């Protein structure tokens, strides 16, 4: 029997509710396979700050250091609530970014997946969706503006200013671009490099490096696209994309837009992978507007589990079973309120019921040989 330690950081807002569904699923996976999961819960985000004075407390760091993989829920507070926490200790600055830095999780995979059977969830017209949407957004996660030098103050004219630095070196770009090409090789061999080289010098360096790495992948077709144009193309013709690779800020924004074209941010799981450690999280935030109501869509959290099974534990077959189980729940006509709009044939279910249905569907699928 293989044993894995998993750090479980439920976080804030809807984090607890959707994590509960992920843990239900893990229990079933454990019962069907020759694996044992040792779950190590830890405080993270605003919940951690209110209890310990730190968003990423030392005890949680110790748990994460020991873990084979980290399963993270959602963090963050609503705009007003967040003012209770000092700026630099707020969940992203005080918790999330330090975690990304500590484990050097530079490669963020955000699948944007809408098979034809789920196409009715998208706000886009059927003729635009065509055969469905299947894109892998790969976002650089530990560089750029989010990690650059920051300064605030008052200038000579007495005006308040904020200065933030966008910096990448060629090594940082090369390693994420390399991941982009490798992913393209496993898919349709088409890579869109997203940048802003008409304005930003960091993007000029980015495109130069893309050209250099491309030499090693002659089978991959490379398309260069400005980030602003990419935003439009995602709405007008998402089917043209397969793998998209981009720097940190662009990836943050475009991947949320991608959630929009699917129909809900609740359909956006993600994997954040570093050289020695990976963590898995929904690509969205803590959704304070719906927290505690048992209506959040847990697909993003359960999908993150599926990515963990595949990427951290090499349980590829069970991972793909989990995707199928979730798809089958949607295909049977069930969805949480974000996707079950009045006037559609979709039956509205709670977060917990969606999780139960996924568990039931997974239990019916044959157990794979890893
Ligand atoms: P959000 O992603 O939390 O929510 C945006 C909208 O999407 C809301 O209407 C919300 O109800 C909906 N939504 C999100 N996830 C959903 C789900 N699973 N099911 C159904 N609906 C869902 O963004 P926000 O409201 O701008 O931010 C809230 C907090 O989350 C902020 O504190 C922000 O800083 C934080 N945040 C954290 C992360 C992260 O941890 N990686 C990412 C984004 C935002």
XYZ file of C-alpha atoms and ligand atoms in Angstrom:
414
model
C 0.000 0.000 0.000
C 1.328 3.451 -0.938
C 0.909 6.193 1.645
C 0.639 9.868 0.890
C 0.624 12.841 3.252
C -1.727 15.565 2.120
C -1.793 19.016 3.718
C -5.422 20.145 3.772
C -5.869 23.922 3.940
C -9.584 24.692 3.724
C -9.060 28.460 4.039
C -11.807 31.071 4.014
C -15.280 31.685 2.608
C -16.556 28.706 0.635
C -13.273 26.868 1.319
C -14.688 24.622 4.085
C -17.786 23.669 2.078
C -16.002 22.702 -1.095
C -13.091 21.049 0.742
C -15.607 18.803 2.497
C -16.623 17.441 -0.917
C -12.998 16.926 -1.929
C -12.382 14.909 1.240
C -15.454 12.754 0.577
C -13.994 11.945 -2.813
C -10.543 11.175 -1.408
C -12.120 8.722 1.011
C -13.712 6.826 -1.859
C -10.483 6.867 -3.867
C -8.694 5.438 -0.849
C -11.303 2.712 -0.364
C -11.018 1.573 -4.008
C -7.247 1.733 -4.485
C -4.128 0.452 -2.823
C -3.375 3.833 -1.248
C -3.705 5.491 2.137
C -4.042 9.231 2.502
C -2.870 10.826 5.702
C -4.730 14.132 5.884
C -3.003 16.937 7.767
C -5.302 19.930 8.263
C -3.753 23.380 8.639
C -4.926 26.950 9.083
C -4.357 29.228 6.116
C -5.537 32.630 4.933
C -7.695 35.021 6.938
C -8.901 32.205 9.196
C -5.278 31.610 10.157
C -4.564 35.287 10.668
C -7.465 35.782 13.079
C -6.359 32.760 15.101
C -2.565 33.092 15.016
C -1.719 36.546 13.667
C -0.242 35.015 10.480
C -1.879 34.024 7.198
C 0.648 31.215 6.701
C 1.480 30.209 10.290
C 4.595 28.243 11.222
C 2.545 25.148 12.109
C 0.993 25.185 8.637
C 4.398 25.667 7.028
C 5.628 22.583 8.920
C 2.635 20.564 7.703
C 3.138 21.690 4.104
C 6.876 20.988 4.238
C 6.111 17.425 5.280
C 3.308 16.874 2.767
C 3.586 14.970 -0.502
C 0.999 17.385 -1.897
C -0.982 20.349 -0.653
C -4.710 20.649 -1.190
C -5.783 24.240 -0.736
C -9.322 25.577 -0.614
C -9.991 29.267 -1.080
C -8.696 32.290 0.772
C -9.622 35.929 1.098
C -12.248 38.180 2.606
C -14.745 40.602 1.172
C -13.464 44.130 0.525
C -14.574 45.689 3.837
C -13.743 42.670 6.013
C -10.239 42.484 4.601
C -9.456 45.904 6.119
C -9.361 44.226 9.539
C -6.036 42.651 8.548
C -2.872 44.718 7.997
C -2.100 45.050 4.274
C 1.002 42.872 4.204
C -0.641 40.134 6.252
C -3.770 39.865 4.117
C -4.327 36.349 2.792
C -2.689 36.740 -0.639
C 0.269 38.884 0.382
C 0.788 37.173 3.742
C -0.156 33.595 2.824
C -0.558 32.677 -0.806
C 2.412 34.461 -2.364
C 4.793 33.256 0.375
C 3.557 29.701 -0.173
C 4.125 29.964 -3.926
C 7.589 31.368 -3.296
C 8.530 28.782 -0.647
C 7.747 25.848 -2.927
C 8.714 27.648 -6.150
C 5.433 26.559 -7.747
C 6.173 28.313 -11.014
C 3.910 26.280 -13.285
C 0.199 26.884 -12.865
C -2.044 24.639 -14.959
C -5.595 25.886 -15.412
C -7.708 23.606 -17.578
C -10.593 25.334 -19.327
C -12.772 22.424 -20.253
C -16.322 22.307 -21.516
C -17.246 19.118 -23.372
C -20.189 19.350 -25.806
C -22.514 17.752 -23.237
C -21.955 20.712 -20.908
C -21.960 23.400 -23.591
C -25.332 24.715 -22.419
C -23.629 26.122 -19.301
C -21.639 28.605 -21.369
C -22.970 32.123 -22.019
C -21.499 31.840 -25.531
C -23.688 30.896 -28.494
C -23.560 27.212 -29.603
C -22.106 28.205 -32.985
C -19.146 29.789 -31.168
C -18.607 26.865 -28.826
C -18.678 24.368 -31.691
C -17.292 21.025 -30.483
C -16.729 22.331 -26.985
C -13.887 24.133 -25.257
C -10.657 22.409 -24.260
C -7.803 24.758 -23.424
C -4.888 24.444 -21.027
C -3.860 27.829 -19.678
C -0.338 27.710 -18.308
C 0.499 30.667 -16.117
C 3.901 31.580 -14.705
C 3.205 31.784 -10.978
C 6.210 33.063 -9.063
C 7.507 36.035 -11.026
C 6.484 39.291 -12.630
C 4.589 42.131 -11.003
C 3.238 40.067 -8.122
C 6.728 39.306 -6.853
C 8.571 42.444 -7.959
C 9.848 45.225 -5.691
C 7.079 47.384 -4.252
C 7.251 50.878 -2.926
C 4.692 53.388 -1.759
C 5.155 56.924 -0.538
C 4.665 60.581 -1.278
C 6.573 62.177 -4.147
C 8.204 65.630 -4.382
C 4.892 67.153 -5.441
C 3.221 65.788 -2.338
C 1.275 63.172 -4.322
C 0.871 59.625 -3.001
C 2.423 57.074 -5.333
C 2.828 53.322 -5.647
C 5.615 51.719 -7.659
C 5.730 48.020 -8.529
C 8.321 46.305 -10.656
C 7.687 43.796 -13.430
C 10.840 41.768 -13.831
C 11.621 38.434 -15.467
C 14.948 36.922 -16.352
C 15.376 34.530 -19.259
C 15.691 31.513 -16.983
C 12.318 32.175 -15.362
C 10.734 32.544 -18.783
C 12.480 29.532 -20.273
C 11.307 27.072 -17.663
C 7.624 27.988 -17.972
C 7.781 28.185 -21.761
C 9.401 24.751 -21.749
C 6.404 23.461 -19.765
C 4.143 25.068 -22.368
C 5.868 23.230 -25.222
C 5.912 19.931 -23.353
C 2.190 20.250 -22.660
C 1.534 21.109 -26.306
C 3.377 17.950 -27.354
C 0.961 15.883 -25.257
C -2.060 17.623 -26.792
C -2.736 19.192 -30.216
C 0.842 20.450 -30.744
C -0.368 24.024 -30.863
C 0.994 26.670 -28.503
C -0.268 30.225 -28.150
C 2.309 32.464 -26.522
C 0.471 35.390 -24.941
C 2.355 38.628 -24.393
C 2.345 42.407 -24.797
C 5.546 42.893 -26.741
C 4.256 46.001 -28.495
C 4.548 47.826 -25.144
C 6.411 45.789 -22.517
C 10.096 44.925 -22.761
C 9.516 41.921 -20.513
C 7.266 40.615 -23.273
C 9.954 41.198 -25.901
C 12.294 39.020 -23.837
C 9.431 36.535 -23.418
C 8.872 36.186 -27.167
C 12.629 35.930 -27.826
C 12.852 33.025 -25.396
C 9.763 31.385 -26.903
C 11.542 31.492 -30.282
C 14.649 29.889 -28.777
C 12.786 27.089 -26.980
C 10.715 26.473 -30.125
C 13.891 25.204 -31.839
C 13.708 22.117 -29.614
C 10.060 21.468 -30.491
C 9.812 21.579 -34.292
C 6.509 19.674 -34.213
C 4.742 22.377 -32.207
C 3.062 25.205 -34.092
C 3.605 28.501 -32.245
C 1.164 31.355 -32.465
C 2.105 34.718 -30.943
C -0.817 36.748 -29.656
C -1.095 40.022 -27.752
C -2.869 39.613 -24.450
C -5.578 42.154 -25.264
C -6.348 40.388 -28.538
C -6.330 37.048 -26.707
C -9.094 38.331 -24.410
C -11.247 39.023 -27.452
C -10.386 35.762 -29.202
C -11.286 33.773 -26.093
C -14.843 35.075 -26.430
C -15.133 34.991 -30.214
C -13.357 31.763 -31.058
C -12.184 29.733 -28.050
C -11.863 26.611 -30.219
C -8.725 27.997 -31.863
C -6.753 27.562 -28.618
C -5.141 24.460 -27.194
C -2.245 25.360 -24.887
C -1.779 29.014 -23.927
C 1.328 30.074 -22.003
C 1.740 33.458 -20.351
C 3.232 35.445 -17.495
C 1.702 35.800 -14.058
C -0.640 38.802 -14.289
C -1.918 37.972 -17.776
C -2.644 34.416 -16.632
C -4.508 35.580 -13.558
C -6.851 37.722 -15.605
C -7.317 35.579 -18.718
C -8.004 32.444 -16.688
C -10.837 34.177 -14.834
C -12.214 35.243 -18.192
C -11.967 31.620 -19.257
C -14.102 30.695 -16.250
C -16.618 33.207 -17.545
C -16.857 31.603 -20.974
C -17.432 28.216 -19.335
C -20.313 29.673 -17.340
C -18.848 29.812 -13.829
C -15.584 30.254 -11.999
C -16.680 27.153 -10.123
C -15.569 25.161 -13.185
C -11.926 26.202 -12.806
C -9.599 23.816 -10.907
C -5.843 24.253 -10.987
C -2.466 22.735 -10.200
C 0.522 24.805 -9.062
C 3.659 22.798 -9.616
C 7.216 23.389 -8.458
C 10.398 21.328 -8.732
C 9.750 19.408 -5.491
C 6.234 20.200 -4.378
C 2.853 20.981 -5.860
C -0.279 22.434 -4.445
C -3.775 22.206 -5.869
C -6.464 24.843 -5.584
C -9.583 26.173 -7.273
C -8.557 29.031 -9.543
C -11.186 31.279 -7.978
C -11.410 33.119 -4.667
C -13.370 32.551 -1.489
C -16.680 33.835 -2.932
C -17.765 35.646 0.259
C -21.099 36.493 -1.403
C -22.203 32.845 -1.282
C -20.150 31.473 1.624
C -21.934 29.322 4.204
C -24.992 28.756 2.018
C -24.099 25.285 0.715
C -24.538 26.498 -2.881
C -20.933 26.840 -4.101
C -19.891 24.684 -7.005
C -17.330 22.148 -5.730
C -16.214 21.076 -9.249
C -13.148 23.351 -9.068
C -12.084 21.775 -5.762
C -12.808 18.179 -6.799
C -11.134 18.839 -10.146
C -8.082 19.990 -8.187
C -8.126 16.611 -6.442
C -8.230 14.923 -9.857
C -5.165 16.940 -10.875
C -3.392 15.978 -7.638
C -4.078 12.275 -8.212
C -2.612 12.552 -11.679
C 0.349 14.882 -11.197
C 1.487 14.139 -7.633
C 0.445 10.504 -7.152
C 0.569 9.194 -10.760
C -2.979 7.792 -10.316
C -3.863 8.715 -13.882
C -6.688 6.209 -14.291
C -8.497 7.205 -11.109
C -7.979 10.856 -11.967
C -9.684 10.381 -15.282
C -12.458 8.424 -13.534
C -13.039 11.428 -11.313
C -13.381 13.781 -14.275
C -15.854 11.341 -15.834
C -17.794 11.067 -12.585
C -18.198 14.855 -12.395
C -19.155 15.084 -16.052
C -21.751 12.360 -15.574
C -23.413 14.323 -12.753
C -23.742 17.349 -15.034
C -24.810 15.153 -17.953
C -27.560 13.653 -15.759
C -28.933 17.188 -15.423
C -27.662 18.271 -11.976
C -25.732 21.425 -11.148
C -25.212 23.933 -8.364
C -27.077 27.284 -8.627
C -24.239 29.082 -10.475
C -25.018 26.831 -13.458
C -28.693 26.027 -13.042
C -30.381 29.143 -14.252
C -34.184 29.447 -14.145
C -35.789 28.299 -17.385
C -33.207 25.580 -18.062
C -33.701 21.831 -17.666
C -30.998 21.662 -15.041
C -31.952 20.423 -11.570
C -30.435 22.594 -8.892
C -28.473 20.766 -6.182
C -26.502 21.919 -3.165
C -22.735 21.764 -2.768
C -23.099 18.694 -0.564
C -25.483 16.913 -2.926
C -23.212 17.542 -5.884
C -20.361 15.984 -3.889
C -22.522 12.992 -2.957
C -23.471 12.446 -6.582
C -19.841 12.566 -7.681
C -18.950 10.033 -4.994
C -21.798 7.739 -6.142
C -20.760 8.062 -9.793
C -17.102 7.390 -9.011
C -17.983 4.329 -6.959
C -19.676 2.791 -10.021
C -16.636 3.130 -12.294
C -14.186 0.237 -12.608
C -11.016 0.586 -10.541
C -8.095 1.243 -12.885
C -4.580 -0.150 -12.743
C -3.094 3.167 -11.637
P -14.193 35.121 -6.322
O -13.462 34.290 -7.305
O -14.190 34.674 -4.918
O -15.727 35.270 -6.780
C -16.116 35.904 -7.999
C -17.547 35.480 -8.332
O -17.547 34.089 -8.710
C -18.491 35.596 -7.143
O -19.746 36.010 -7.603
C -18.574 34.188 -6.606
O -19.794 33.888 -5.957
C -18.422 33.337 -7.872
N -17.779 32.060 -7.568
C -16.468 31.838 -7.317
N -16.257 30.554 -7.066
C -17.456 29.936 -7.156
C -17.893 28.589 -6.982
N -17.045 27.578 -6.675
N -19.208 28.312 -7.150
C -20.066 29.272 -7.477
N -19.723 30.566 -7.663
C -18.428 30.891 -7.490
O -13.588 36.579 -6.474
P -13.771 37.864 -5.535
O -15.174 37.915 -5.010
O -13.254 38.958 -6.354
O -12.762 37.621 -4.351
C -13.145 37.140 -3.062
C -11.900 36.905 -2.235
O -11.125 35.855 -2.805
C -10.971 38.125 -2.193
O -10.491 38.268 -0.876
C -9.838 37.765 -3.122
O -8.657 38.394 -2.765
C -9.763 36.269 -2.939
N -9.160 35.512 -4.069
C -8.320 34.477 -3.758
C -7.771 33.715 -4.781
C -6.853 32.545 -4.439
O -6.797 32.118 -3.304
N -6.119 31.974 -5.386
C -8.113 33.978 -6.115
C -8.989 35.011 -6.395
C -9.526 35.785 -5.355
